[in-house]
Amino acid sequence: LRLAALLGSGLTGVLYVLDEPTIGLHPRDTGRLIDVLRQLRDQDNTVLVIEHDIEMLRAADFIVDVGPGAGRNGGTIVVAGSPETVAACPESVTGGYLSGRLSFPKSRSRAVNGRSLVIEGARAHNLKNITARIPLGLLVAVAGPSGSGKSSLLFDILDRAARQRFNNATQEPGEHDGIIGWEHIDRIVTIDQSAIGRSSRSNAATYTDIFTPIREAFASSEDARRLKLQPRHFSFNVPGGRCERCQGAGTLMVEMHFLPDAEVRCPVCHGRRFKREVLNVKYRGYDISQVLDMTIEEALQLFQDIPNAASRLSVMVDVGLGYLQLGQPANTFSGGEAQRIKLARELGRRGSGHTLYLLDEPTTGLHIDDATRLLDVLQRLVDADNSVVVIEHNVDIIRSVDWIIDLGPQGGLAGGEIVAE
């Protein structure tokens, strides 16, 4: 909508900065978006786009490729130039996909086994009284243009009906006649992109329960036993070992009256969250505050001998979150990061199979290389006798699944039908 307004403005000499404008777009619409951006450029403007979409990258006049990795492993310009220049750079992961040196893994194409969930007479929003069959034990993609009815089918109907059945939820599902095949699944897990915490006290370590075995490891050290410190003393959320001046936050909010509140480093612990005696306890040379400042990849190296911690940390690396700091507040995560942390928490639990996972565009905000890693994680979920259903626009992901339900043919009133399956 903003781009449409800008196109008609006739402005020139403007620098437009867009943050992943292809998110949520069907590939059909990406070409239209590229045309709009080119029109803005041709009006003597400059268009700067943060983007992962390979079609958008190929359409660019100039690419600045930042890397080579993420977090502390990134932050340098690997290569800058035309798409052809980037494609020819052997150090560039982006260039590898542009040139074809790197590619998405091929589909495994599992056989349909006869078990399925059938949603009958779906009429929520713009759905045209359709009957959708979701084969179980497979990786399934629900595709279609924006507004074709994908979210209405999966989240307004299936997710709400499942919550009523398994969790006694009160929210009514969207209009439909019924769902057949519940006996084939034990539970349903919906992983969307909503925020996982409004508080800075929740972080990657606490949300995925990695912090529990880490605190136990510190409490079992000789120094901790000598000082009679228990696992709770290594928590910043309960009194005992935390700095009570900032209550373990490491920062204080200073009320500025007529100005916005300012966050300052705690003058007692100097941002380290804990009392001095707790910080004197070391695990392989690191104190608990230093561990919270580590990236997940660094923590995996440190705690590889502690199975409970190592298994969960390795799952977070597998879903492409190895660059996050363990203590990074959850309210600073992007939607894509929040969704992958939820996925990592689910993968860290011992499942019994027969779980149905619903994911909403899990590749949002992911580089092509990270998307391939995420696809591998989803395939592992299916291999463990679960069913995974994703709403997805990424053609490489769609090409790699076992089964596709394509809604459309257009969006809004012109959508809501199953075009192919």
CSV table of C-alpha atoms in Angstrom, one decimal:
chain,number,residue,atom,x,y,z
A,1,LEU,CA,0.0,0.0,0.0
A,2,ARG,CA,2.8,2.4,0.9
A,3,LEU,CA,4.6,1.6,-2.4
A,4,ALA,CA,1.4,2.2,-4.4
A,5,ALA,CA,1.1,5.6,-2.7
A,6,LEU,CA,4.8,6.5,-3.4
A,7,LEU,CA,4.5,5.5,-7.1
A,8,GLY,CA,1.9,8.1,-7.7
A,9,SER,CA,3.8,10.8,-5.8
A,10,GLY,CA,6.3,11.5,-8.6
A,11,LEU,CA,9.1,12.1,-6.1
A,12,THR,CA,12.7,12.0,-7.3
A,13,GLY,CA,16.0,11.8,-5.5
A,14,VAL,CA,14.6,9.7,-2.7
A,15,LEU,CA,16.4,6.8,-1.0
A,16,TYR,CA,13.9,4.0,-0.3
A,17,VAL,CA,14.9,1.4,2.2
A,18,LEU,CA,12.8,-1.8,2.3
A,19,ASP,CA,13.1,-4.7,4.8
A,20,GLU,CA,12.3,-8.0,3.0
A,21,PRO,CA,9.4,-6.8,1.0
A,22,THR,CA,8.8,-10.3,-0.5
A,23,ILE,CA,7.8,-11.8,2.9
A,24,GLY,CA,4.3,-13.4,2.6
A,25,LEU,CA,4.3,-13.0,-1.2
A,26,HIS,CA,3.4,-15.7,-3.6
A,27,PRO,CA,6.1,-16.0,-6.4
A,28,ARG,CA,3.5,-14.7,-8.9
A,29,ASP,CA,3.5,-11.4,-6.9
A,30,THR,CA,7.3,-11.2,-6.5
A,31,GLY,CA,7.6,-10.3,-10.2
A,32,ARG,CA,5.0,-7.5,-9.8
A,33,LEU,CA,6.9,-6.1,-6.8
A,34,ILE,CA,10.2,-6.1,-8.8
A,35,ASP,CA,8.4,-4.1,-11.5
A,36,VAL,CA,7.2,-1.5,-8.9
A,37,LEU,CA,10.7,-1.2,-7.4
A,38,ARG,CA,12.2,-0.7,-10.9
A,39,GLN,CA,9.6,2.0,-11.6
A,40,LEU,CA,10.7,3.8,-8.5
A,41,ARG,CA,14.4,3.5,-9.6
A,42,ASP,CA,13.6,4.7,-13.1
A,43,GLN,CA,12.0,7.9,-11.5
A,44,ASP,CA,15.6,8.8,-10.5
A,45,ASN,CA,15.4,7.3,-7.0
A,46,THR,CA,17.6,4.8,-5.2
A,47,VAL,CA,16.0,1.6,-3.8
A,48,LEU,CA,17.9,-0.3,-1.1
A,49,VAL,CA,16.4,-3.7,-0.2
A,50,ILE,CA,17.3,-6.2,2.5
A,51,GLU,CA,16.3,-9.5,0.8
A,52,HIS,CA,16.8,-13.3,0.7
A,53,ASP,CA,14.5,-14.0,-2.3
A,54,ILE,CA,16.7,-15.4,-5.1
A,55,GLU,CA,14.5,-13.8,-7.8
A,56,MET,CA,14.8,-10.4,-6.2
A,57,LEU,CA,18.6,-10.8,-5.9
A,58,ARG,CA,18.9,-11.7,-9.6
A,59,ALA,CA,16.8,-8.6,-10.5
A,60,ALA,CA,19.1,-6.3,-8.5
A,61,ASP,CA,21.6,-3.9,-10.2
A,62,PHE,CA,24.1,-4.2,-7.4
A,63,ILE,CA,24.3,-6.6,-4.4
A,64,VAL,CA,26.2,-6.1,-1.1
A,65,ASP,CA,26.7,-9.6,0.4
A,66,VAL,CA,27.3,-9.5,4.2
A,67,GLY,CA,28.7,-12.4,6.1
A,68,PRO,CA,30.3,-14.9,5.9
A,69,GLY,CA,28.3,-16.3,8.7
A,70,ALA,CA,25.8,-14.8,11.2
A,71,GLY,CA,26.1,-13.0,14.6
A,72,ARG,CA,29.8,-12.8,15.6
A,73,ASN,CA,30.7,-14.8,12.5
A,74,GLY,CA,29.3,-12.1,10.2
A,75,GLY,CA,29.7,-8.3,10.0
A,76,THR,CA,32.0,-8.2,7.0
A,77,ILE,CA,31.3,-7.5,3.3
A,78,VAL,CA,32.1,-10.7,1.5
A,79,VAL,CA,31.6,-9.3,-2.0
A,80,ALA,CA,29.8,-6.3,-3.6
A,81,GLY,CA,28.9,-5.9,-7.2
A,82,SER,CA,26.5,-7.1,-9.9
A,83,PRO,CA,24.6,-10.4,-9.4
A,84,GLU,CA,27.2,-12.0,-11.9
A,85,THR,CA,30.1,-10.7,-9.7
A,86,VAL,CA,28.5,-12.1,-6.5
A,87,ALA,CA,27.7,-15.4,-8.3
A,88,ALA,CA,31.4,-15.8,-9.3
A,89,CYS,CA,32.7,-15.2,-5.7
A,90,PRO,CA,33.7,-18.6,-4.2
A,91,GLU,CA,33.5,-17.3,-0.6
A,92,SER,CA,29.9,-16.1,-1.0
A,93,VAL,CA,27.2,-18.5,0.1
A,94,THR,CA,24.6,-16.2,-1.6
A,95,GLY,CA,26.7,-16.4,-4.7
A,96,GLY,CA,26.7,-20.2,-4.5
A,97,TYR,CA,22.9,-20.2,-4.8
A,98,LEU,CA,22.9,-17.5,-7.5
A,99,SER,CA,25.4,-19.5,-9.6
A,100,GLY,CA,23.9,-22.9,-9.0
A,101,ARG,CA,27.0,-24.3,-7.2
A,102,LEU,CA,24.7,-24.8,-4.2
A,103,SER,CA,21.1,-25.9,-4.4
A,104,PHE,CA,18.1,-27.1,-2.4
A,105,PRO,CA,18.0,-30.8,-1.5
A,106,LYS,CA,15.8,-32.9,-3.7
A,107,SER,CA,12.4,-34.1,-2.5
A,108,ARG,CA,12.3,-37.5,-0.8
A,109,SER,CA,8.8,-38.2,-2.0
A,110,ARG,CA,7.5,-40.5,0.7
A,111,ALA,CA,4.6,-42.7,-0.2
A,112,VAL,CA,1.1,-41.8,0.9
A,113,ASN,CA,0.2,-44.4,3.6
A,114,GLY,CA,-3.6,-44.0,3.8
A,115,ARG,CA,-3.8,-42.1,7.1
A,116,SER,CA,-5.2,-38.7,6.7
A,117,LEU,CA,-7.2,-35.8,8.3
A,118,VAL,CA,-10.1,-34.7,6.2
A,119,ILE,CA,-11.6,-31.2,6.7
A,120,GLU,CA,-15.2,-31.4,5.3
A,121,GLY,CA,-17.2,-28.4,4.1
A,122,ALA,CA,-14.7,-25.6,5.0
A,123,ARG,CA,-16.5,-22.3,4.6
A,124,ALA,CA,-14.6,-19.9,6.9
A,125,HIS,CA,-14.0,-16.5,5.3
A,126,ASN,CA,-13.5,-17.0,1.6
A,127,LEU,CA,-13.3,-20.8,1.5
A,128,LYS,CA,-15.9,-22.2,-1.0
A,129,ASN,CA,-17.3,-25.2,1.0
A,130,ILE,CA,-14.2,-27.3,0.2
A,131,THR,CA,-13.2,-30.7,1.5
A,132,ALA,CA,-9.4,-30.8,2.1
A,133,ARG,CA,-7.6,-34.1,2.7
A,134,ILE,CA,-4.2,-33.8,4.6
A,135,PRO,CA,-2.2,-37.0,4.3
A,136,LEU,CA,-0.5,-37.8,7.6
A,137,GLY,CA,3.1,-39.0,8.1
A,138,LEU,CA,4.3,-36.7,5.3
A,139,LEU,CA,5.7,-33.2,4.9
A,140,VAL,CA,2.8,-31.2,3.4
A,141,ALA,CA,2.8,-27.7,1.9
A,142,VAL,CA,-0.3,-25.6,1.7
A,143,ALA,CA,0.4,-23.1,-1.1
A,144,GLY,CA,-1.4,-20.5,-3.1
A,145,PRO,CA,-1.5,-16.7,-3.8
A,146,SER,CA,-1.9,-14.2,-0.9
A,147,GLY,CA,-5.5,-14.2,0.3
A,148,SER,CA,-6.3,-17.6,-1.2
A,149,GLY,CA,-7.6,-19.1,2.1
A,150,LYS,CA,-4.5,-20.9,3.5
A,151,SER,CA,-4.6,-19.4,7.0
A,152,SER,CA,-8.4,-19.8,7.1
A,153,LEU,CA,-8.1,-23.5,6.4
A,154,LEU,CA,-5.1,-24.4,8.7
A,155,PHE,CA,-5.4,-21.9,11.6
A,156,ASP,CA,-9.0,-20.7,11.8
A,157,ILE,CA,-10.5,-24.2,11.2
A,158,LEU,CA,-8.0,-27.0,11.9
A,159,ASP,CA,-5.9,-25.5,14.7
A,160,ARG,CA,-8.9,-24.2,16.6
A,161,ALA,CA,-10.8,-27.5,16.2
A,162,ALA,CA,-7.7,-29.4,17.4
A,163,ARG,CA,-7.4,-27.1,20.4
A,164,GLN,CA,-11.0,-27.8,21.3
A,165,ARG,CA,-10.5,-31.5,21.0
A,166,PHE,CA,-7.1,-31.9,22.8
A,167,ASN,CA,-7.0,-28.9,25.1
A,168,ASN,CA,-10.7,-28.1,25.8
A,169,ALA,CA,-10.2,-24.7,24.3
A,170,THR,CA,-13.3,-22.5,24.1
A,171,GLN,CA,-12.6,-20.5,20.9
A,172,GLU,CA,-14.9,-21.8,18.1
A,173,PRO,CA,-13.3,-22.9,14.9
A,174,GLY,CA,-14.2,-21.3,11.5
A,175,GLU,CA,-17.3,-22.6,9.8
A,176,HIS,CA,-17.0,-26.2,8.5
A,177,ASP,CA,-19.0,-29.5,8.6
A,178,GLY,CA,-16.5,-31.7,10.5
A,179,ILE,CA,-13.0,-33.3,10.6
A,180,ILE,CA,-12.4,-37.0,10.1
A,181,GLY,CA,-9.3,-38.8,11.2
A,182,TRP,CA,-8.5,-37.4,14.7
A,183,GLU,CA,-7.7,-41.0,15.9
A,184,HIS,CA,-4.5,-40.9,13.8
A,185,ILE,CA,-2.8,-38.1,15.9
A,186,ASP,CA,-2.1,-37.7,19.6
A,187,ARG,CA,-1.7,-34.0,19.7
A,188,ILE,CA,-1.2,-30.9,17.6
A,189,VAL,CA,1.5,-28.3,17.8
A,190,THR,CA,1.0,-24.9,16.1
A,191,ILE,CA,4.2,-22.9,15.6
A,192,ASP,CA,3.5,-19.3,14.4
A,193,GLN,CA,5.5,-16.1,14.4
A,194,SER,CA,4.0,-14.4,17.4
A,195,ALA,CA,6.4,-13.0,20.0
A,196,ILE,CA,7.5,-15.5,22.7
A,197,GLY,CA,7.9,-12.9,25.5
A,198,ARG,CA,7.2,-9.3,26.2
A,199,SER,CA,9.7,-9.3,29.1
A,200,SER,CA,13.4,-9.0,28.8
A,201,ARG,CA,13.7,-11.7,31.4
A,202,SER,CA,12.8,-14.4,28.9
A,203,ASN,CA,15.6,-15.4,26.6
A,204,ALA,CA,16.8,-18.2,24.4
A,205,ALA,CA,18.2,-20.2,27.3
A,206,THR,CA,15.2,-20.0,29.6
A,207,TYR,CA,12.5,-20.4,26.9
A,208,THR,CA,14.0,-23.7,25.6
A,209,ASP,CA,14.9,-24.9,29.2
A,210,ILE,CA,18.6,-25.0,28.3
A,211,PHE,CA,19.4,-22.9,31.3
A,212,THR,CA,18.3,-25.7,33.8
A,213,PRO,CA,21.1,-28.2,32.9
A,214,ILE,CA,23.6,-25.3,32.7
A,215,ARG,CA,22.7,-24.1,36.2
A,216,GLU,CA,23.0,-27.7,37.5
A,217,ALA,CA,26.5,-28.0,35.9
A,218,PHE,CA,27.6,-24.8,37.7
A,219,ALA,CA,26.1,-26.0,41.0
A,220,SER,CA,27.9,-29.3,40.8
A,221,SER,CA,31.4,-27.7,40.5
A,222,GLU,CA,33.8,-27.8,43.5
A,223,ASP,CA,33.7,-24.0,44.0
A,224,ALA,CA,29.8,-24.1,44.2
A,225,ARG,CA,29.7,-27.0,46.6
A,226,ARG,CA,32.3,-25.3,48.8
A,227,LEU,CA,30.2,-22.1,48.9
A,228,LYS,CA,27.0,-24.2,49.3
A,229,LEU,CA,25.5,-22.8,46.2
A,230,GLN,CA,22.6,-24.6,44.6
A,231,PRO,CA,21.1,-24.4,41.0
A,232,ARG,CA,18.7,-21.6,42.1
A,233,HIS,CA,21.6,-19.4,43.0
A,234,PHE,CA,22.6,-19.3,39.3
A,235,SER,CA,19.2,-18.0,38.2
A,236,PHE,CA,18.7,-14.3,37.6
A,237,ASN,CA,14.9,-14.7,38.0
A,238,VAL,CA,14.8,-15.7,41.7
A,239,PRO,CA,16.4,-14.1,44.8
A,240,GLY,CA,19.6,-15.8,46.1
A,241,GLY,CA,22.5,-15.4,43.8
A,242,ARG,CA,21.3,-12.6,41.6
A,243,CYS,CA,22.1,-8.9,42.0
A,244,GLU,CA,19.2,-7.5,44.0
A,245,ARG,CA,19.8,-3.9,43.0
A,246,CYS,CA,18.7,-4.7,39.4
A,247,GLN,CA,16.9,-8.0,40.4
A,248,GLY,CA,19.1,-9.9,37.9
A,249,ALA,CA,18.2,-7.8,34.8
A,250,GLY,CA,21.7,-6.2,34.6
A,251,THR,CA,20.1,-2.9,33.8
A,252,LEU,CA,17.9,-0.3,35.6
A,253,MET,CA,15.1,1.8,34.1
A,254,VAL,CA,15.5,5.4,35.0
A,255,GLU,CA,12.3,7.4,34.9
A,256,MET,CA,12.9,10.6,32.8
A,257,HIS,CA,9.4,12.2,33.5
A,258,PHE,CA,8.8,14.2,30.3
A,259,LEU,CA,11.2,12.1,28.2
A,260,PRO,CA,11.1,8.4,27.5
A,261,ASP,CA,12.5,6.1,30.3
A,262,ALA,CA,16.2,5.4,29.9
A,263,GLU,CA,17.8,2.0,30.4
A,264,VAL,CA,21.2,2.2,32.2
A,265,ARG,CA,23.7,-0.5,33.3
A,266,CYS,CA,23.3,-1.6,36.9
A,267,PRO,CA,26.0,0.3,39.0
A,268,VAL,CA,26.3,-2.6,41.5
A,269,CYS,CA,26.8,-5.7,39.2
A,270,HIS,CA,27.9,-3.6,36.2
A,271,GLY,CA,25.5,-5.5,33.9
A,272,ARG,CA,26.6,-8.9,35.0
A,273,ARG,CA,23.3,-9.8,36.8
A,274,PHE,CA,24.8,-11.9,39.7
A,275,LYS,CA,26.5,-11.4,43.1
A,276,ARG,CA,30.3,-11.5,43.2
A,277,GLU,CA,30.4,-14.9,45.0
A,278,VAL,CA,28.3,-16.5,42.3
A,279,LEU,CA,30.5,-15.0,39.6
A,280,ASN,CA,33.6,-16.5,41.3
A,281,VAL,CA,32.3,-20.0,40.4
A,282,LYS,CA,33.7,-21.0,37.1
A,283,TYR,CA,32.8,-23.9,34.7
A,284,ARG,CA,35.8,-24.6,32.4
A,285,GLY,CA,37.1,-21.1,33.1
A,286,TYR,CA,33.8,-19.3,32.4
A,287,ASP,CA,31.4,-17.7,35.0
A,288,ILE,CA,27.6,-17.8,34.5
A,289,SER,CA,27.4,-14.2,33.2
A,290,GLN,CA,30.0,-15.0,30.5
A,291,VAL,CA,28.0,-18.1,29.5
A,292,LEU,CA,24.9,-15.9,29.0
A,293,ASP,CA,26.9,-13.7,26.7
A,294,MET,CA,28.0,-16.6,24.6
A,295,THR,CA,26.4,-17.5,21.2
A,296,ILE,CA,24.5,-20.8,21.1
A,297,GLU,CA,27.3,-22.3,18.9
A,298,GLU,CA,30.0,-21.3,21.5
A,299,ALA,CA,27.8,-22.7,24.3
A,300,LEU,CA,27.5,-26.0,22.4
A,301,GLN,CA,31.3,-26.4,22.4
A,302,LEU,CA,31.5,-25.6,26.2
A,303,PHE,CA,28.6,-27.9,27.3
A,304,GLN,CA,29.1,-30.8,24.8
A,305,ASP,CA,29.7,-33.2,27.7
A,306,ILE,CA,26.3,-32.4,29.3
A,307,PRO,CA,23.7,-34.4,27.2
A,308,ASN,CA,20.6,-32.4,28.3
A,309,ALA,CA,22.2,-29.1,27.4
A,310,ALA,CA,24.1,-30.3,24.3
A,311,SER,CA,21.1,-32.0,22.6
A,312,ARG,CA,19.0,-28.8,23.0
A,313,LEU,CA,21.8,-26.5,21.9
A,314,SER,CA,22.5,-28.6,18.8
A,315,VAL,CA,18.9,-28.5,17.8
A,316,MET,CA,19.0,-24.6,18.0
A,317,VAL,CA,22.1,-24.7,15.8
A,318,ASP,CA,20.3,-27.1,13.4
A,319,VAL,CA,17.4,-24.6,12.9
A,320,GLY,CA,19.9,-21.9,12.1
A,321,LEU,CA,20.0,-20.0,15.4
A,322,GLY,CA,23.6,-20.7,16.4
A,323,TYR,CA,24.4,-17.0,16.1
A,324,LEU,CA,22.0,-15.9,18.9
A,325,GLN,CA,23.4,-15.1,22.3
A,326,LEU,CA,22.0,-17.4,25.1
A,327,GLY,CA,21.0,-14.4,27.2
A,328,GLN,CA,19.5,-12.3,24.4
A,329,PRO,CA,16.1,-11.0,25.6
A,330,ALA,CA,13.2,-12.8,23.8
A,331,ASN,CA,11.4,-9.5,23.2
A,332,THR,CA,14.2,-8.6,20.7
A,333,PHE,CA,13.7,-11.7,18.5
A,334,SER,CA,12.3,-11.3,15.0
A,335,GLY,CA,9.2,-13.2,14.0
A,336,GLY,CA,11.2,-15.8,12.1
A,337,GLU,CA,13.6,-16.2,15.1
A,338,ALA,CA,10.7,-16.6,17.5
A,339,GLN,CA,9.1,-19.3,15.3
A,340,ARG,CA,12.4,-21.3,15.0
A,341,ILE,CA,13.0,-21.1,18.8
A,342,LYS,CA,9.5,-22.5,19.4
A,343,LEU,CA,10.4,-25.3,16.9
A,344,ALA,CA,13.7,-25.9,18.7
A,345,ARG,CA,11.9,-26.2,22.0
A,346,GLU,CA,9.5,-28.8,20.5
A,347,LEU,CA,12.3,-30.7,18.9
A,348,GLY,CA,14.1,-30.8,22.3
A,349,ARG,CA,11.2,-32.7,23.9
A,350,ARG,CA,11.1,-36.4,23.6
A,351,GLY,CA,8.2,-37.1,21.3
A,352,SER,CA,6.2,-40.3,20.8
A,353,GLY,CA,5.4,-39.6,17.2
A,354,HIS,CA,1.8,-39.1,15.9
A,355,THR,CA,2.1,-35.3,16.4
A,356,LEU,CA,0.7,-32.9,13.8
A,357,TYR,CA,2.9,-29.7,13.4
A,358,LEU,CA,1.4,-26.7,11.8
A,359,LEU,CA,3.9,-24.0,10.7
A,360,ASP,CA,3.2,-20.6,9.2
A,361,GLU,CA,5.8,-19.6,6.6
A,362,PRO,CA,8.8,-21.0,8.5
A,363,THR,CA,11.3,-19.7,6.0
A,364,THR,CA,10.4,-16.0,6.7
A,365,GLY,CA,13.5,-14.0,7.2
A,366,LEU,CA,15.8,-16.9,6.3
A,367,HIS,CA,18.8,-16.9,4.0
A,368,ILE,CA,18.5,-19.7,1.4
A,369,ASP,CA,21.3,-21.6,3.2
A,370,ASP,CA,19.4,-21.4,6.5
A,371,ALA,CA,16.2,-22.5,4.8
A,372,THR,CA,17.9,-25.7,3.6
A,373,ARG,CA,18.9,-26.5,7.2
A,374,LEU,CA,15.3,-25.8,8.4
A,375,LEU,CA,14.0,-28.2,5.7
A,376,ASP,CA,16.3,-30.9,7.0
A,377,VAL,CA,14.9,-30.4,10.6
A,378,LEU,CA,11.3,-30.7,9.3
A,379,GLN,CA,12.2,-33.9,7.4
A,380,ARG,CA,13.6,-35.3,10.7
A,381,LEU,CA,10.3,-34.5,12.4
A,382,VAL,CA,8.5,-36.5,9.7
A,383,ASP,CA,11.0,-39.4,9.9
A,384,ALA,CA,10.1,-39.7,13.6
A,385,ASP,CA,6.5,-40.6,12.6
A,386,ASN,CA,5.0,-37.1,12.9
A,387,SER,CA,3.1,-35.0,10.3
A,388,VAL,CA,4.3,-31.5,9.3
A,389,VAL,CA,2.1,-29.1,7.4
A,390,VAL,CA,3.5,-25.7,6.4
A,391,ILE,CA,2.0,-22.7,4.7
A,392,GLU,CA,4.7,-21.7,2.3
A,393,HIS,CA,5.5,-19.5,-0.7
A,394,ASN,CA,9.1,-20.5,-1.1
A,395,VAL,CA,9.2,-22.5,-4.3
A,396,ASP,CA,12.3,-24.5,-3.3
A,397,ILE,CA,10.6,-25.6,-0.1
A,398,ILE,CA,7.4,-26.5,-2.0
A,399,ARG,CA,9.4,-28.4,-4.5
A,400,SER,CA,11.0,-30.5,-1.7
A,401,VAL,CA,7.8,-31.6,0.1
A,402,ASP,CA,5.9,-34.9,-0.2
A,403,TRP,CA,2.4,-33.4,-0.9
A,404,ILE,CA,1.0,-30.1,-1.9
A,405,ILE,CA,-2.4,-28.6,-1.5
A,406,ASP,CA,-2.7,-25.6,-3.8
A,407,LEU,CA,-5.4,-23.1,-3.0
A,408,GLY,CA,-6.6,-20.3,-5.3
A,409,PRO,CA,-6.9,-19.6,-8.1
A,410,GLN,CA,-6.5,-16.0,-6.9
A,411,GLY,CA,-6.9,-14.2,-3.6
A,412,GLY,CA,-10.0,-12.9,-1.8
A,413,LEU,CA,-13.4,-13.7,-3.4
A,414,ALA,CA,-11.6,-15.2,-6.4
A,415,GLY,CA,-9.8,-17.7,-4.1
A,416,GLY,CA,-11.0,-20.3,-1.6
A,417,GLU,CA,-10.9,-23.3,-3.8
A,418,ILE,CA,-8.5,-26.3,-4.2
A,419,VAL,CA,-6.8,-25.9,-7.5
A,420,ALA,CA,-4.6,-29.0,-7.3
A,421,GLU,CA,-3.4,-31.5,-4.7
